[in-house]
Short mmCIF file of C-alpha atoms in Angstrom, two decimals:
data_model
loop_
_atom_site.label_atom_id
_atom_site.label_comp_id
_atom_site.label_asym_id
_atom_site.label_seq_id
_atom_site.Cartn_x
_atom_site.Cartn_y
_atom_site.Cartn_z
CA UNK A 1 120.99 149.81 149.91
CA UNK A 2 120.47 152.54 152.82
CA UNK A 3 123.30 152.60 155.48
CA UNK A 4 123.07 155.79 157.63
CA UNK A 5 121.75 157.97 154.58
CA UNK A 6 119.49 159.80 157.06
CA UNK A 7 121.83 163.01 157.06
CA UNK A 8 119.75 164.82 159.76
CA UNK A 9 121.23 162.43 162.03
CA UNK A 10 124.68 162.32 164.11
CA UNK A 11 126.53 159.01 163.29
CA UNK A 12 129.48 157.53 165.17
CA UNK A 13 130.86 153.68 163.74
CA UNK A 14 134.22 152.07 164.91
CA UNK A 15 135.09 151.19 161.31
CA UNK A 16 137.48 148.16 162.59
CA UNK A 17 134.37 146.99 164.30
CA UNK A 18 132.51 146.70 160.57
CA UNK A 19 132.71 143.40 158.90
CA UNK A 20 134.35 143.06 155.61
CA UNK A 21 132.51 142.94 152.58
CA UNK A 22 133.39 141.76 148.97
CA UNK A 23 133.07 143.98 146.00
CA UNK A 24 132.40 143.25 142.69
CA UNK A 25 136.77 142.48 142.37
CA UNK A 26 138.41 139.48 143.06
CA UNK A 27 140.29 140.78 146.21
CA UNK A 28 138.90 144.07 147.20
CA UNK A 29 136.45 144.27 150.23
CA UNK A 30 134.84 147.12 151.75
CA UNK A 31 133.68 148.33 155.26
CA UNK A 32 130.72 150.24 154.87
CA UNK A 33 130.39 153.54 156.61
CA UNK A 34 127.80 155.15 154.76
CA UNK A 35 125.93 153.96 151.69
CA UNK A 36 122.91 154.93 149.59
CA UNK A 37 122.52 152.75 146.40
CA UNK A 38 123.31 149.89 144.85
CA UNK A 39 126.69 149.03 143.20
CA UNK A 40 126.51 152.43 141.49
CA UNK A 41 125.84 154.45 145.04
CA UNK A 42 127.08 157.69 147.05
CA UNK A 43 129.29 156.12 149.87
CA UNK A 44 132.03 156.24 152.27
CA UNK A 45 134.05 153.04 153.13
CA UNK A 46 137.16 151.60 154.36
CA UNK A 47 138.48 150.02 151.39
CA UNK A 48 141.40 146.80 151.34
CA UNK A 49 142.88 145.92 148.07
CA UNK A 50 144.92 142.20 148.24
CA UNK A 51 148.22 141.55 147.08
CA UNK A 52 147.77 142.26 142.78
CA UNK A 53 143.85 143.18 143.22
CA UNK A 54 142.63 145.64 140.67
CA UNK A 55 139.44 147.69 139.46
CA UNK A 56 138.56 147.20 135.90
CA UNK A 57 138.35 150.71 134.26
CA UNK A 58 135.34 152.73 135.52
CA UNK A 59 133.98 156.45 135.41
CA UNK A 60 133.14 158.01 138.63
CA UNK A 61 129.72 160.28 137.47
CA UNK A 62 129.76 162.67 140.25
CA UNK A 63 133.42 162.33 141.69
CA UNK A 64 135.70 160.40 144.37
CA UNK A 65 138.17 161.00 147.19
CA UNK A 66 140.61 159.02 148.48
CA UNK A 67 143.10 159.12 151.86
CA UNK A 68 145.67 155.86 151.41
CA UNK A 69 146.10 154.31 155.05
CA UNK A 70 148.50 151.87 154.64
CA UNK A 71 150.63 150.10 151.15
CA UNK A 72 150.62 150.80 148.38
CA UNK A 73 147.59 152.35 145.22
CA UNK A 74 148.07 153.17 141.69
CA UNK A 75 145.99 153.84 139.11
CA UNK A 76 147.30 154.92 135.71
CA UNK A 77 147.85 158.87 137.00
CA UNK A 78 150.70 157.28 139.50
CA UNK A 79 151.26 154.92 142.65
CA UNK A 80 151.02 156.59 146.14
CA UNK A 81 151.86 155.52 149.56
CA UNK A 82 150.24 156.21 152.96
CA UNK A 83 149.39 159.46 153.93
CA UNK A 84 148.29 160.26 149.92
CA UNK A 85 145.28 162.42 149.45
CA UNK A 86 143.40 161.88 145.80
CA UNK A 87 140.37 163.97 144.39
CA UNK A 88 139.53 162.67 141.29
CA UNK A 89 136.42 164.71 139.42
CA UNK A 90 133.45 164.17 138.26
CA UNK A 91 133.88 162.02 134.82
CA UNK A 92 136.73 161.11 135.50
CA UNK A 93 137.58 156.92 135.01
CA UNK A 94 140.74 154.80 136.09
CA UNK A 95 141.27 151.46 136.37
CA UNK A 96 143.02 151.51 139.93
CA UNK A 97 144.72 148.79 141.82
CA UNK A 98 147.59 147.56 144.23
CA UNK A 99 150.89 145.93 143.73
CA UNK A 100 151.78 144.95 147.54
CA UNK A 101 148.00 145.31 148.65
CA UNK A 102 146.74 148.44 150.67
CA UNK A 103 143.49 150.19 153.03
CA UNK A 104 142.24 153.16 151.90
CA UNK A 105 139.46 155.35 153.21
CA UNK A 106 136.91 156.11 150.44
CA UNK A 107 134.39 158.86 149.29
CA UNK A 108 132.21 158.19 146.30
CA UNK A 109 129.67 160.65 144.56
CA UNK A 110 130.09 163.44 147.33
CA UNK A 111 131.34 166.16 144.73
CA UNK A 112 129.49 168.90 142.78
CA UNK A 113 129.44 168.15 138.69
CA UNK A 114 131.03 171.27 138.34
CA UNK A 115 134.23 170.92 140.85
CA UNK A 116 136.69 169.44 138.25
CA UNK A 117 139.69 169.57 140.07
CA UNK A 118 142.38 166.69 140.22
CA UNK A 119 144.42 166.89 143.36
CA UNK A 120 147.18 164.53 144.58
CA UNK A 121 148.32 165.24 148.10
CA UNK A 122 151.28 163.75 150.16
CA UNK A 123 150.35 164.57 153.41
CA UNK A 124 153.90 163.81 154.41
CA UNK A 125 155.64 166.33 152.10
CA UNK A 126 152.93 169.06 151.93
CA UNK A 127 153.11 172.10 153.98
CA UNK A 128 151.32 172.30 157.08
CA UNK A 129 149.87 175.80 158.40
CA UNK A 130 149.36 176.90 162.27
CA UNK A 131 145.46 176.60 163.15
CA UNK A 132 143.17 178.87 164.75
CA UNK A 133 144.09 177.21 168.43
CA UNK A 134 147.63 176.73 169.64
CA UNK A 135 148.16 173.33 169.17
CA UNK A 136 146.50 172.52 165.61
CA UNK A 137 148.05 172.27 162.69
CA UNK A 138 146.22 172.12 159.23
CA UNK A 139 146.52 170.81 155.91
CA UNK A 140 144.00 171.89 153.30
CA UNK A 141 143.52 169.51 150.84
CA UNK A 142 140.60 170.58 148.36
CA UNK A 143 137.53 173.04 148.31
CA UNK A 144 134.92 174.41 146.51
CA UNK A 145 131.66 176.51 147.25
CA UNK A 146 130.98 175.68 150.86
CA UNK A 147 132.52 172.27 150.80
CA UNK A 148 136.16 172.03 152.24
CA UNK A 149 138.35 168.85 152.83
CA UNK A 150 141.16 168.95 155.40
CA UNK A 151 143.79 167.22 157.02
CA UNK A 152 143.96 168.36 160.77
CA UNK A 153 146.85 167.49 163.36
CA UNK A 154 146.02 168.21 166.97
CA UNK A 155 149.06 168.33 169.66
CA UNK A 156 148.39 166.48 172.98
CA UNK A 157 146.44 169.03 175.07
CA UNK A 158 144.78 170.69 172.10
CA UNK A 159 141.52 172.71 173.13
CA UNK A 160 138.95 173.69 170.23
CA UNK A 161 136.47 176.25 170.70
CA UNK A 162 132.68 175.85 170.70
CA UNK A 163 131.78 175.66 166.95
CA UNK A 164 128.62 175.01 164.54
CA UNK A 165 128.91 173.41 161.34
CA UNK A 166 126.89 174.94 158.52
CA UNK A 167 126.57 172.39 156.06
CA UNK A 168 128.15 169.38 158.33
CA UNK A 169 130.94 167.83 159.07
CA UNK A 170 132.19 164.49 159.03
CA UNK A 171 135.81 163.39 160.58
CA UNK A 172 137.93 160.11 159.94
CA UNK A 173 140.34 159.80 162.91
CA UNK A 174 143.80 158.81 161.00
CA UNK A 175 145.89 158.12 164.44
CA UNK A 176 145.57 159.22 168.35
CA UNK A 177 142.05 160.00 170.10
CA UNK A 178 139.96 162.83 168.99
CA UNK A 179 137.46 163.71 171.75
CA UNK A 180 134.24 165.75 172.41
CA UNK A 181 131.88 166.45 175.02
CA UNK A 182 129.93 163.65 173.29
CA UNK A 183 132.70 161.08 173.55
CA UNK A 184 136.12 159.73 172.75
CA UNK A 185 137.12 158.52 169.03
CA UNK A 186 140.28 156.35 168.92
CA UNK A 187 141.56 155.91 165.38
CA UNK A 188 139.79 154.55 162.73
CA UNK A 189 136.41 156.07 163.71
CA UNK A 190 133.80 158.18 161.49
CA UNK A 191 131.95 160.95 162.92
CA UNK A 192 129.50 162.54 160.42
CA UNK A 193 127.28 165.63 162.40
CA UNK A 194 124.23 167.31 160.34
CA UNK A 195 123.92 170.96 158.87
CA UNK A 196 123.86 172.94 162.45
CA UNK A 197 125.59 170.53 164.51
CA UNK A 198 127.90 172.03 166.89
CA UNK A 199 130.26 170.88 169.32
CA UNK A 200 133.48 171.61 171.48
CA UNK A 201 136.49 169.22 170.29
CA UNK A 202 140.10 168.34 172.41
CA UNK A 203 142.59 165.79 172.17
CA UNK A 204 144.62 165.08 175.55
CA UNK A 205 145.94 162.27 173.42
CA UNK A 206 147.03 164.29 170.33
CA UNK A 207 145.46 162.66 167.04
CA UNK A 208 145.00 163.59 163.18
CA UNK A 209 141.90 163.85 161.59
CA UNK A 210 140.70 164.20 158.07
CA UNK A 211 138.00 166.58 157.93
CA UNK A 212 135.10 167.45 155.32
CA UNK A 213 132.68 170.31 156.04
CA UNK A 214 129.92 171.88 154.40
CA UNK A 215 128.86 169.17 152.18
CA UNK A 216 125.81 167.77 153.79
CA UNK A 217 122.14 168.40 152.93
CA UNK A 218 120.64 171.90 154.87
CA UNK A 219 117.35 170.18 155.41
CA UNK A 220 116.31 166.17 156.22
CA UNK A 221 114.97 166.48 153.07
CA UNK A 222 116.84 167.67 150.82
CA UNK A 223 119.56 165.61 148.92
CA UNK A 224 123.30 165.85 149.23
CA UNK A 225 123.41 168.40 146.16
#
């Protein structure tokens, strides 16, 4: 399956505007975002677990993150809440699931083989530092090489300067309205921009973001490694 696996290209979806779609679980549907493969693909999606819906035990080959929305996820490392951040490395296998049910937005097989870091992040508890602007806030969640993964909290009124992106950068807007010259993202949209794109982003709204950079292919043609 191909779903907006042309990274040379800006995307914008309203993921509450994607229709649900079942998985291989009794219980679990997906939103798809972004997909390139079959079963076994690299994708992002808005994941919903039912009430009691579990995975059976599988390996993730070339890694997966996870940012819990809303209930309640487990997997055999713990059970997390909303505002939980997982990176779980290449290799590594769980069985995950829900107790109460839960949404959960999704990266699979975005990671380098060689990034073998675990990371569990309450966004809630973490420390938050002041960002480059008066206004923003940031959480850094995970990195490695070029590739960093952050949570971002804009005040209403925030101004951004005029930035490129080497490498990308896709967005998931958590709550408010994230805005650029381009357009205005109410919550629960993805934003992915190529290698080069640049733009200038501001919030009169106030929002929070989760924000990956520098993980996206340098030419059309080349893959996402």
């Amino acid at each position: 399956m191909q779903l907006n696996s042309d990274f040379s290209k800006r995307v914008v979806i309203q993921s509450q505007d994607q229709p649900w779609v079942a998985s291989p679980a009794a219980g679990i549907e997906r939103r798809l975002l972004h997909r390139d493969g079959a079963e076994v693909a690299q994708a992002t999606s808005i994941v919903r677990y039912a009430p009691g819906a579990q995975f059976e035990s599988h390996r993730h080959a070339l890694g997966e993150e996870i940012l819990v929305l809303e209930g309640d996820f487990f997997d055999a490392s713990g059970s997390y809440g909303p505002g939980t951040y997982l990176k779980n490395p290449p290799g590594s296998a769980h069985a995950p699931g829900s107790r109460h049910g839960c949404t959960l937005f999704v990266k699979l097989r975005h990671l380098e083989p060689d990034d073998q870091e675990t990371v569990a992040i309450d966004i809630h508890r973490a420390s938050w530092f002041p960002g480059l602007v008066p206004g923003l806030t940031v959480l850094p969640l995970a990195h490695f090489g070029t590739r960093h993964t952050a949570m971002v909290r804009w005040a209403p009124g925030t101004r951004f300067n005029r930035h490129r992106h080497l490498g990308g950068e896709e967005i998931y807007v958590v709550d408010g309205v994230f805005s650029d010259e381009h357009g205005r993202y109410p919550a629960g949209t993805w934003i992915r921009g190529a290698h080069l794109s640049e733009h200038t982003p501001f919030t009169n709204e106030g929002c929070t973001i989760f924000v990956k950079t520098g993980h996206l292919p340098l030419s059309p043609q080349s893959g996402p490694f």
